[in-house]
PDB file of C-alpha atoms in Angstrom:
ATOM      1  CA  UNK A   1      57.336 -46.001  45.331  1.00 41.00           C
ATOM      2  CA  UNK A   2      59.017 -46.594  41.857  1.00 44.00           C
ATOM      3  CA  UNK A   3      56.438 -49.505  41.094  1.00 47.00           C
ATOM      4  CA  UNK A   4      53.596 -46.870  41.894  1.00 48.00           C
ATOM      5  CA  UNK A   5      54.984 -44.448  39.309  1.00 56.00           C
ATOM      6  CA  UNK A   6      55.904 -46.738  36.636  1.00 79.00           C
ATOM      7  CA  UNK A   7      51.851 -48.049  37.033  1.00 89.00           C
ATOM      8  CA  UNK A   8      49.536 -46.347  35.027  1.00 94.00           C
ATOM      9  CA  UNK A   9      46.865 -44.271  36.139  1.00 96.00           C
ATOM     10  CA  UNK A  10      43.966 -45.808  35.251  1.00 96.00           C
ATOM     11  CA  UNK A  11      45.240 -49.066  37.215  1.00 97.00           C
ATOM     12  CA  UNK A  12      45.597 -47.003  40.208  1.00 97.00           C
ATOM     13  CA  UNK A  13      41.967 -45.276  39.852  1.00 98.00           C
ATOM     14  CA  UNK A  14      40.881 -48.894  39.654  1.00 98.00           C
ATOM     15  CA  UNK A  15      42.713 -50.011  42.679  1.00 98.00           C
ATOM     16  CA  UNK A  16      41.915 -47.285  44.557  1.00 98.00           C
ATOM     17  CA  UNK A  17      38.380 -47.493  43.608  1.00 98.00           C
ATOM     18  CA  UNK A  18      38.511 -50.894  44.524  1.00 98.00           C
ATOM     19  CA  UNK A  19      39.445 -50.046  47.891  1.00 98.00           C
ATOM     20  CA  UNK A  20      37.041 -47.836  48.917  1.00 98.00           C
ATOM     21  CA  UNK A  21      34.239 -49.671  47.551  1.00 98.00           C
ATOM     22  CA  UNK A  22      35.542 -52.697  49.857  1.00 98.00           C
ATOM     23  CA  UNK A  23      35.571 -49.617  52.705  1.00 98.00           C
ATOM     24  CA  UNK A  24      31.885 -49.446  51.928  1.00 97.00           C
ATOM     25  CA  UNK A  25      31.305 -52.761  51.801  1.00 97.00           C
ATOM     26  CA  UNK A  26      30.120 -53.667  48.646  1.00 98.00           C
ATOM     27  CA  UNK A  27      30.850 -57.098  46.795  1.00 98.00           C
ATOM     28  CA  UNK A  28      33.999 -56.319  44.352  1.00 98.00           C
ATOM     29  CA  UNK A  29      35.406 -58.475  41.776  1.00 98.00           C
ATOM     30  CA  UNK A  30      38.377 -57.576  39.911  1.00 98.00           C
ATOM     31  CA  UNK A  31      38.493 -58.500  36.093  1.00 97.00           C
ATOM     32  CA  UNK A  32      41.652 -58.447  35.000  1.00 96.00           C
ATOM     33  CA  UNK A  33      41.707 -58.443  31.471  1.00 95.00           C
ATOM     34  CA  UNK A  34      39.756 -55.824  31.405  1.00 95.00           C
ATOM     35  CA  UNK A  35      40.789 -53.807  34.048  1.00 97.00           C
ATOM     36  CA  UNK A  36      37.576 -53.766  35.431  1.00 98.00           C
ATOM     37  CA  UNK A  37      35.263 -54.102  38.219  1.00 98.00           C
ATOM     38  CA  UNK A  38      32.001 -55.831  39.214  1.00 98.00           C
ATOM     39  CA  UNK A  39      29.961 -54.342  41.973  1.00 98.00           C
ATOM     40  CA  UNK A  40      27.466 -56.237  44.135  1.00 97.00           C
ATOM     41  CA  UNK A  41      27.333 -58.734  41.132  1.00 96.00           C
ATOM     42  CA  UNK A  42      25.319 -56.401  38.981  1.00 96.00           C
ATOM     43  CA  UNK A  43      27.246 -53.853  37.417  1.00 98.00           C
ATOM     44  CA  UNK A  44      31.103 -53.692  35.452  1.00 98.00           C
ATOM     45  CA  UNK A  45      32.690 -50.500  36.339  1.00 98.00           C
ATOM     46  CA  UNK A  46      35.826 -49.029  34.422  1.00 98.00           C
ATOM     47  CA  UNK A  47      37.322 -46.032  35.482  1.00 98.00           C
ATOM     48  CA  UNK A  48      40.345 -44.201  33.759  1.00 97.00           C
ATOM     49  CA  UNK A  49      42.008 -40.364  33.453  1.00 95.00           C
ATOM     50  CA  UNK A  50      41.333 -37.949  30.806  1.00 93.00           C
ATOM     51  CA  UNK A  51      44.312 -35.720  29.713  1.00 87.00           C
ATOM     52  CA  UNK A  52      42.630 -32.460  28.984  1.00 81.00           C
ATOM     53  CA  UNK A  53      45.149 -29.537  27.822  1.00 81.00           C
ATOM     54  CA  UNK A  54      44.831 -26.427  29.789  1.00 82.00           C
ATOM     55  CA  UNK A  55      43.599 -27.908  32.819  1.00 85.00           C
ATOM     56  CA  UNK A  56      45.181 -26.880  36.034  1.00 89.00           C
ATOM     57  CA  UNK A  57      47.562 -29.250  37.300  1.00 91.00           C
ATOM     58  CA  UNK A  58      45.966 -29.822  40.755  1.00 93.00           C
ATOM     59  CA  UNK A  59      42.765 -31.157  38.863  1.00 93.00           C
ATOM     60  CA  UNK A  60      42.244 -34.634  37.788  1.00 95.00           C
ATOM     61  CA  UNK A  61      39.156 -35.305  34.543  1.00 95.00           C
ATOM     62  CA  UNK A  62      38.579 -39.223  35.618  1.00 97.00           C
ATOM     63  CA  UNK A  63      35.756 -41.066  33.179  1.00 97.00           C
ATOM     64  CA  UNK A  64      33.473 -44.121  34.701  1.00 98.00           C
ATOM     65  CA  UNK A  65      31.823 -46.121  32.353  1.00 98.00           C
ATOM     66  CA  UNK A  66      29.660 -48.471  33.754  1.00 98.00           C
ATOM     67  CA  UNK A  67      27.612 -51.324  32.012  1.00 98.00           C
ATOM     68  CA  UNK A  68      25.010 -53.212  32.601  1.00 98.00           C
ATOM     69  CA  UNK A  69      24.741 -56.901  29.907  1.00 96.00           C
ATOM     70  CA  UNK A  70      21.124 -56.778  29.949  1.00 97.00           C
ATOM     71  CA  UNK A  71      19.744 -52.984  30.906  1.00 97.00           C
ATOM     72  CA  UNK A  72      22.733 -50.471  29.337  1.00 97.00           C
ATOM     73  CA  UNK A  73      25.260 -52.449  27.895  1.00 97.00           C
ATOM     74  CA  UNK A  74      26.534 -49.669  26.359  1.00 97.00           C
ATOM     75  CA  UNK A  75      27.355 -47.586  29.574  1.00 97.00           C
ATOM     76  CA  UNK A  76      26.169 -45.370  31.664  1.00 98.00           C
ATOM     77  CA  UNK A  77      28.932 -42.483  30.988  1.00 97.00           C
ATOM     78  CA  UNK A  78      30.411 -40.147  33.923  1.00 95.00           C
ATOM     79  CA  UNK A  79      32.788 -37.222  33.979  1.00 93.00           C
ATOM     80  CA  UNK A  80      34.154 -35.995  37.076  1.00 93.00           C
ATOM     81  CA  UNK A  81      37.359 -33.945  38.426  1.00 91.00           C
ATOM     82  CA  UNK A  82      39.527 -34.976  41.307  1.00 93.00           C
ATOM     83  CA  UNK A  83      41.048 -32.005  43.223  1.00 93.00           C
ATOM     84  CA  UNK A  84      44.140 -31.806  45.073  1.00 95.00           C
ATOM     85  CA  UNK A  85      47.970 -31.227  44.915  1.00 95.00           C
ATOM     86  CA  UNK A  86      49.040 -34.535  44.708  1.00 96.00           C
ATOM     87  CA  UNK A  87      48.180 -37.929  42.258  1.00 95.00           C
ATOM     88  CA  UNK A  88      46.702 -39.639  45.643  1.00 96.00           C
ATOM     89  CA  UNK A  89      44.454 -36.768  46.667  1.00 97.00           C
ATOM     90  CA  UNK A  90      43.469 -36.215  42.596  1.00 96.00           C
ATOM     91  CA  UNK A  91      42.163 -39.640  42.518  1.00 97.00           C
ATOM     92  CA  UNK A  92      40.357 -40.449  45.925  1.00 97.00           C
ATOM     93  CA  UNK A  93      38.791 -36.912  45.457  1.00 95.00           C
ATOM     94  CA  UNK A  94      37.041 -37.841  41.350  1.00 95.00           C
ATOM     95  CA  UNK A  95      36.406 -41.535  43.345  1.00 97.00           C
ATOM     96  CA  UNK A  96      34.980 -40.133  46.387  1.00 96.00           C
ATOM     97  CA  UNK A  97      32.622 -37.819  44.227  1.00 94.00           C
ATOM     98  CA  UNK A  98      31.691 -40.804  42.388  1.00 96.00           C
ATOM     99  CA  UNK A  99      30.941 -42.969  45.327  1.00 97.00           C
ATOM    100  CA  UNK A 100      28.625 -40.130  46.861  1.00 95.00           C
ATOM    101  CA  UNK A 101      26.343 -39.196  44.029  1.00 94.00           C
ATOM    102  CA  UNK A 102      26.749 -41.727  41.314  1.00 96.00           C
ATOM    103  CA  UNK A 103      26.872 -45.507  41.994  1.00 98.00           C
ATOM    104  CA  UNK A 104      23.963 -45.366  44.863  1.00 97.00           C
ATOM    105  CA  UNK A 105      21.058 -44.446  42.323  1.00 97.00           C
ATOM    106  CA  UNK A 106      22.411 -46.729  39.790  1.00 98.00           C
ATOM    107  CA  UNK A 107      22.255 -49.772  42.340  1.00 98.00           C
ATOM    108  CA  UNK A 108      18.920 -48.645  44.031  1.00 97.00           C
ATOM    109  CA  UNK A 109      17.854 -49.154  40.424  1.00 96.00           C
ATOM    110  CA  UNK A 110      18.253 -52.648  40.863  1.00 96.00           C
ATOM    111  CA  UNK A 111      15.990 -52.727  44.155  1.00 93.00           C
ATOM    112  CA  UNK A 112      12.537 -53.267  43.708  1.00 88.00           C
ATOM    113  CA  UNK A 113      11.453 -50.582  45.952  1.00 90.00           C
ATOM    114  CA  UNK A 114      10.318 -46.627  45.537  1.00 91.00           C
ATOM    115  CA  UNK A 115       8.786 -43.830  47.291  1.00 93.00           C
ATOM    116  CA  UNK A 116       5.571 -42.665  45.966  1.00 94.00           C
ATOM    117  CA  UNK A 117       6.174 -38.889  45.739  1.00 92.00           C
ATOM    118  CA  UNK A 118       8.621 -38.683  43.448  1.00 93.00           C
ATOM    119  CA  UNK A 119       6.490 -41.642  41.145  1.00 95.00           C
ATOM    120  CA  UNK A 120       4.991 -40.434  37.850  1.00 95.00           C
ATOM    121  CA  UNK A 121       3.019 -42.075  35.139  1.00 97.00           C
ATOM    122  CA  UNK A 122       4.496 -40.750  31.299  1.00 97.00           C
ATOM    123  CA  UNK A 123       2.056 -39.704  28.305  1.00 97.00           C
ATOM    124  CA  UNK A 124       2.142 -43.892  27.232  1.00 96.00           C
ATOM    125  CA  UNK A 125       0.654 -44.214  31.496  1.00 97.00           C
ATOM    126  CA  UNK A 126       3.651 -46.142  32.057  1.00 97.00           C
ATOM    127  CA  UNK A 127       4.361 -45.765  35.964  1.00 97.00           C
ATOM    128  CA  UNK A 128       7.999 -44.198  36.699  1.00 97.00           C
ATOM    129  CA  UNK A 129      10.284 -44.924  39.873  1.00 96.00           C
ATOM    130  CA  UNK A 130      12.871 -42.357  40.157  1.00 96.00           C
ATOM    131  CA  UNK A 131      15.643 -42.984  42.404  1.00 95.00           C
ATOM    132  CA  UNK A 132      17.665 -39.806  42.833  1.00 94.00           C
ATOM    133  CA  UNK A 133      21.184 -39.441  44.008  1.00 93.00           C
ATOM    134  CA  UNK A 134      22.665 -36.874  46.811  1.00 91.00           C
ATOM    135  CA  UNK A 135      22.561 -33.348  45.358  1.00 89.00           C
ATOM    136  CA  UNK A 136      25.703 -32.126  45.341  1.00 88.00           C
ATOM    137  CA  UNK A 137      26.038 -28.169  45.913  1.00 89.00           C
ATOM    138  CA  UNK A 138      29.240 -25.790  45.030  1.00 89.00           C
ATOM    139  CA  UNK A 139      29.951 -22.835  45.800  1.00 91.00           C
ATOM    140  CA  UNK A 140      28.148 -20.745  47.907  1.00 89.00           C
ATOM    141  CA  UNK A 141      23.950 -20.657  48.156  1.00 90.00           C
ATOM    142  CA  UNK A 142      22.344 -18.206  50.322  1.00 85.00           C
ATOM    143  CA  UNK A 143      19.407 -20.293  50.910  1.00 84.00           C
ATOM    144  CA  UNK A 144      20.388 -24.202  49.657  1.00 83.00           C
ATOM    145  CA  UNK A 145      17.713 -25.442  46.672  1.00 82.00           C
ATOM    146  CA  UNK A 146      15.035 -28.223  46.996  1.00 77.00           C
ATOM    147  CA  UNK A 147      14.931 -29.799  44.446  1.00 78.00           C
ATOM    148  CA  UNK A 148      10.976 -29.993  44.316  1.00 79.00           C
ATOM    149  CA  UNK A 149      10.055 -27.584  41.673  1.00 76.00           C
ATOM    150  CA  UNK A 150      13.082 -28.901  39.694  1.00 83.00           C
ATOM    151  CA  UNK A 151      11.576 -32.368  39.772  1.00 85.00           C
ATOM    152  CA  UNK A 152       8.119 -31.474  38.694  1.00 85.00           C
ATOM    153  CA  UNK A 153       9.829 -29.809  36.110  1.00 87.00           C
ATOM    154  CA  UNK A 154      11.707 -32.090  34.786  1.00 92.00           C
ATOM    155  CA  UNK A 155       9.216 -35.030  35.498  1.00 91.00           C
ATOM    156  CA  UNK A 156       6.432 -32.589  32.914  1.00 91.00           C
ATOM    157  CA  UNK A 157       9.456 -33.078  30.573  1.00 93.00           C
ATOM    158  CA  UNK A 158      10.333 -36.535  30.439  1.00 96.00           C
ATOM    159  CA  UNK A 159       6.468 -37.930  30.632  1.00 96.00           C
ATOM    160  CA  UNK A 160       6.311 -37.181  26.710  1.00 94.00           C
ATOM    161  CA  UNK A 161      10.213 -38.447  25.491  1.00 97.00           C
ATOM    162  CA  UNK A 162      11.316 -41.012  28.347  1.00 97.00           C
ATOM    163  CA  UNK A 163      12.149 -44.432  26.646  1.00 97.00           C
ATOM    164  CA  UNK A 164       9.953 -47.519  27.221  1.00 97.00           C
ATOM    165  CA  UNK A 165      13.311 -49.180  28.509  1.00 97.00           C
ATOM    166  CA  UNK A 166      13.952 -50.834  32.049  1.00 97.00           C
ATOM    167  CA  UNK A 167      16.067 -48.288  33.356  1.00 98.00           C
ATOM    168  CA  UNK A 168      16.883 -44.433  32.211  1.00 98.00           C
ATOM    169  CA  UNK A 169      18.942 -41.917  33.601  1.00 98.00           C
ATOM    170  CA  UNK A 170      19.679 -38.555  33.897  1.00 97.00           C
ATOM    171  CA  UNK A 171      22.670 -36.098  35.107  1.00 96.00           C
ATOM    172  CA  UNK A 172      21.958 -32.435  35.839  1.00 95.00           C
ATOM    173  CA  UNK A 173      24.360 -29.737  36.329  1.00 93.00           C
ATOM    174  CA  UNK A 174      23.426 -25.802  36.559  1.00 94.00           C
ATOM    175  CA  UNK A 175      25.900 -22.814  38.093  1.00 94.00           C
ATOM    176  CA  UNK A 176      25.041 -19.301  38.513  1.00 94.00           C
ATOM    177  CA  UNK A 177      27.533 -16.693  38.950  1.00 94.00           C
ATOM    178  CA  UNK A 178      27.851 -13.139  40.166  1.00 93.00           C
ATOM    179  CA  UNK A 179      26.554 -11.618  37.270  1.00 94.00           C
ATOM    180  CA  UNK A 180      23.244 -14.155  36.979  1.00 94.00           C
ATOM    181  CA  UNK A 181      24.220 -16.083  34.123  1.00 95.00           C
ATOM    182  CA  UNK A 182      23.539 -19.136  33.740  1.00 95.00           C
ATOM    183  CA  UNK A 183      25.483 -22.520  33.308  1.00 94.00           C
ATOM    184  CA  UNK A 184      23.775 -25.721  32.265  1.00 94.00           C
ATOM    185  CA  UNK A 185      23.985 -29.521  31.106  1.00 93.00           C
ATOM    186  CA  UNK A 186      21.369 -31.992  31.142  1.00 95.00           C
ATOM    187  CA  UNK A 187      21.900 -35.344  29.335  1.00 97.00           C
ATOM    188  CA  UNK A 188      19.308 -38.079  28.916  1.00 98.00           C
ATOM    189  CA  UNK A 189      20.755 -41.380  28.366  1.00 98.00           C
ATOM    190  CA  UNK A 190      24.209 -40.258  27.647  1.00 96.00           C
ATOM    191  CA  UNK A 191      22.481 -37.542  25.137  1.00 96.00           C
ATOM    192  CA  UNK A 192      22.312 -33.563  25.523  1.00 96.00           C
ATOM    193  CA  UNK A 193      18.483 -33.317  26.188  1.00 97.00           C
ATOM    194  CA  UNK A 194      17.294 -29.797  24.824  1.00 96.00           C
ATOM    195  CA  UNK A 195      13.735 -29.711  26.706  1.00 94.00           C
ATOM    196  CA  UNK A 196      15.694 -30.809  29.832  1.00 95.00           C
ATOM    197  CA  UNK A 197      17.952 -27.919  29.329  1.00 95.00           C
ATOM    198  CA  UNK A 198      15.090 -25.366  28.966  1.00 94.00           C
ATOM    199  CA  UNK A 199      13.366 -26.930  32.483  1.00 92.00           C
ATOM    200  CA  UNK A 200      16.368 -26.890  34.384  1.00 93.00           C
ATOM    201  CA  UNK A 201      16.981 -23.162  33.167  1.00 94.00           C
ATOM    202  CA  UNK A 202      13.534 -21.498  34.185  1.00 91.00           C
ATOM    203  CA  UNK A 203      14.110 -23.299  37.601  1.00 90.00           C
ATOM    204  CA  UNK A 204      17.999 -21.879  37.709  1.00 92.00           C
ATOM    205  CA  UNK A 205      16.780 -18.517  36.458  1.00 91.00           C
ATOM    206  CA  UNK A 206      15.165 -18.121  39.945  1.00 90.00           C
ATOM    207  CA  UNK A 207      18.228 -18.349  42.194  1.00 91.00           C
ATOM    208  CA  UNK A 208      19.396 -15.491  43.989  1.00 92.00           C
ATOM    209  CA  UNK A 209      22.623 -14.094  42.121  1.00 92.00           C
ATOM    210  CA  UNK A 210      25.331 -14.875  44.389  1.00 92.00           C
ATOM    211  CA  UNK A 211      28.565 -12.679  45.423  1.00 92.00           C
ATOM    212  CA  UNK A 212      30.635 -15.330  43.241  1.00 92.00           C
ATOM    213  CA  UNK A 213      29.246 -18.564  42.289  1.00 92.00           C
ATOM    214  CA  UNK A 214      27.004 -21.478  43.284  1.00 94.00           C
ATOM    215  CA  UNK A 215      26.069 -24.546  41.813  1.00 93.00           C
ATOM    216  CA  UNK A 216      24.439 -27.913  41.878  1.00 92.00           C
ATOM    217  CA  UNK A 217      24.367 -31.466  40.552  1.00 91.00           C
ATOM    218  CA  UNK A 218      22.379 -34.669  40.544  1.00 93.00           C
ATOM    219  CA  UNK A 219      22.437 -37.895  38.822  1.00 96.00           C
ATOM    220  CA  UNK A 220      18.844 -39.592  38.644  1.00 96.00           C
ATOM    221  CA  UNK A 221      17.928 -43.500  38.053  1.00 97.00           C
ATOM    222  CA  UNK A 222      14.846 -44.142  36.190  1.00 97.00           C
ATOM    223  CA  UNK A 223      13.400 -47.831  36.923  1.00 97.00           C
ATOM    224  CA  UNK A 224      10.184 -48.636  34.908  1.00 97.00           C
ATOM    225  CA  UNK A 225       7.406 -50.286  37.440  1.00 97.00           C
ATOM    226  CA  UNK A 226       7.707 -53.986  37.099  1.00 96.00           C
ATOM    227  CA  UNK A 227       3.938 -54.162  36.291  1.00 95.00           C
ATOM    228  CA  UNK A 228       4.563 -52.431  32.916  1.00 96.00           C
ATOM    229  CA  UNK A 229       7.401 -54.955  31.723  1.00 93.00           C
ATOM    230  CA  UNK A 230       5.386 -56.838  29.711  1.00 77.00           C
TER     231      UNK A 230
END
């Protein structure tokens, strides 16, 4: 128990991510000068704590930062928060999160597959495979979102800004509360994206106001079609 607390966080994140990515069966290397991890031999994940002052002490800010040599070698960047009364709990709960909704659409980025519905050609005609994670709901919705008109939305957006890069990506996150405003982030590439903002708001805007709160999330891989690479 000593040798626990004497270790630092962020080498217990990374062994405990470790472990549950083994759970799940993916291929996991340990790198140990730097602490990191590679994932089904195509991504480097490193995962660490943020200390944020004021925030309550049965919350847990945990970064992930994971790279890519040839398609984002600088890092896709992820913020979560772990919940729960003790260090253990903290940590599997940021982990968990990112297990659920962040590492699957970053993989299926790397398979060669897509569904045709969600497909969309940008204002260049380049042809678009998005590969969307779980949406991930809080609080509490009287009748849960699709996220249909939010993707057609969104999709009118990005046809006229997305990069002519292998892969982009995109993280969404909107609350309402009792009183109907509205909470919002939408980042493009790492990047506050204002006309994402303004699309995710007009969809947002329709919600039923809830008693308290509700909210949702969703991380989205962009793979461009193999036949516009050259």
């Amino acid at each position: 128990m000593e040798h626990q607390e004497e270790t630092p966080v962020y080498a217990q994140l990374t062994q405990l991510l470790k472990e549950k990515l083994m759970e799940q069966h993916y291929h996991v290397e340990f790198n140990p000068e730097r602490i990191s991890l590679t994932v089904d031999q195509q991504v480097e994940v490193i995962v660490s704590d943020v200390v944020k002052e004021g925030l309550h002490p049965h919350m847990m800010k945990q970064v992930y930062l994971i790279t890519h040599p040839e398609y984002f070698p600088d890092g896709i960047v992820e913020y979560l928060v772990g919940v729960g009364t003790t260090l253990q709990e903290r940590m599997e709960s940021g982990i968990l999160n990112f297990l659920g909704t962040i590492l699957p659409p970053i993989l299926d980025g790397f398979n060669d597959t897509h569904d045709p519905e969600l497909d969309f050609h940008d204002d260049n005609g380049v042809l678009w495979h998005p590969k969307p994670g779980q949406l991930g709901l809080q609080g509490s919705w009287e009748e849960e979102p699709t996220t249909d008109d939010l993707r057609a939305t969104i999709n009118t957006a990005l046809q006229a800004v997305i990069p002519n890069q292998k892969f982009n990506w995109l993280k969404i996150y909107a609350a309402k509360d009792g009183r109907g405003k509205v909470t919002l982030d939408c980042n493009l590439n790492n990047e506050p994206w204002e006309a994402g903002i303004q699309a995710v708001l007009a969809v947002a805007e329709t919600w039923k106001t809830p008693p308290i709160f509700c909210g949702m999330k969703q991380f989205i891989m962009y793979r461009r079609c193999d036949a516009f690479d050259n």
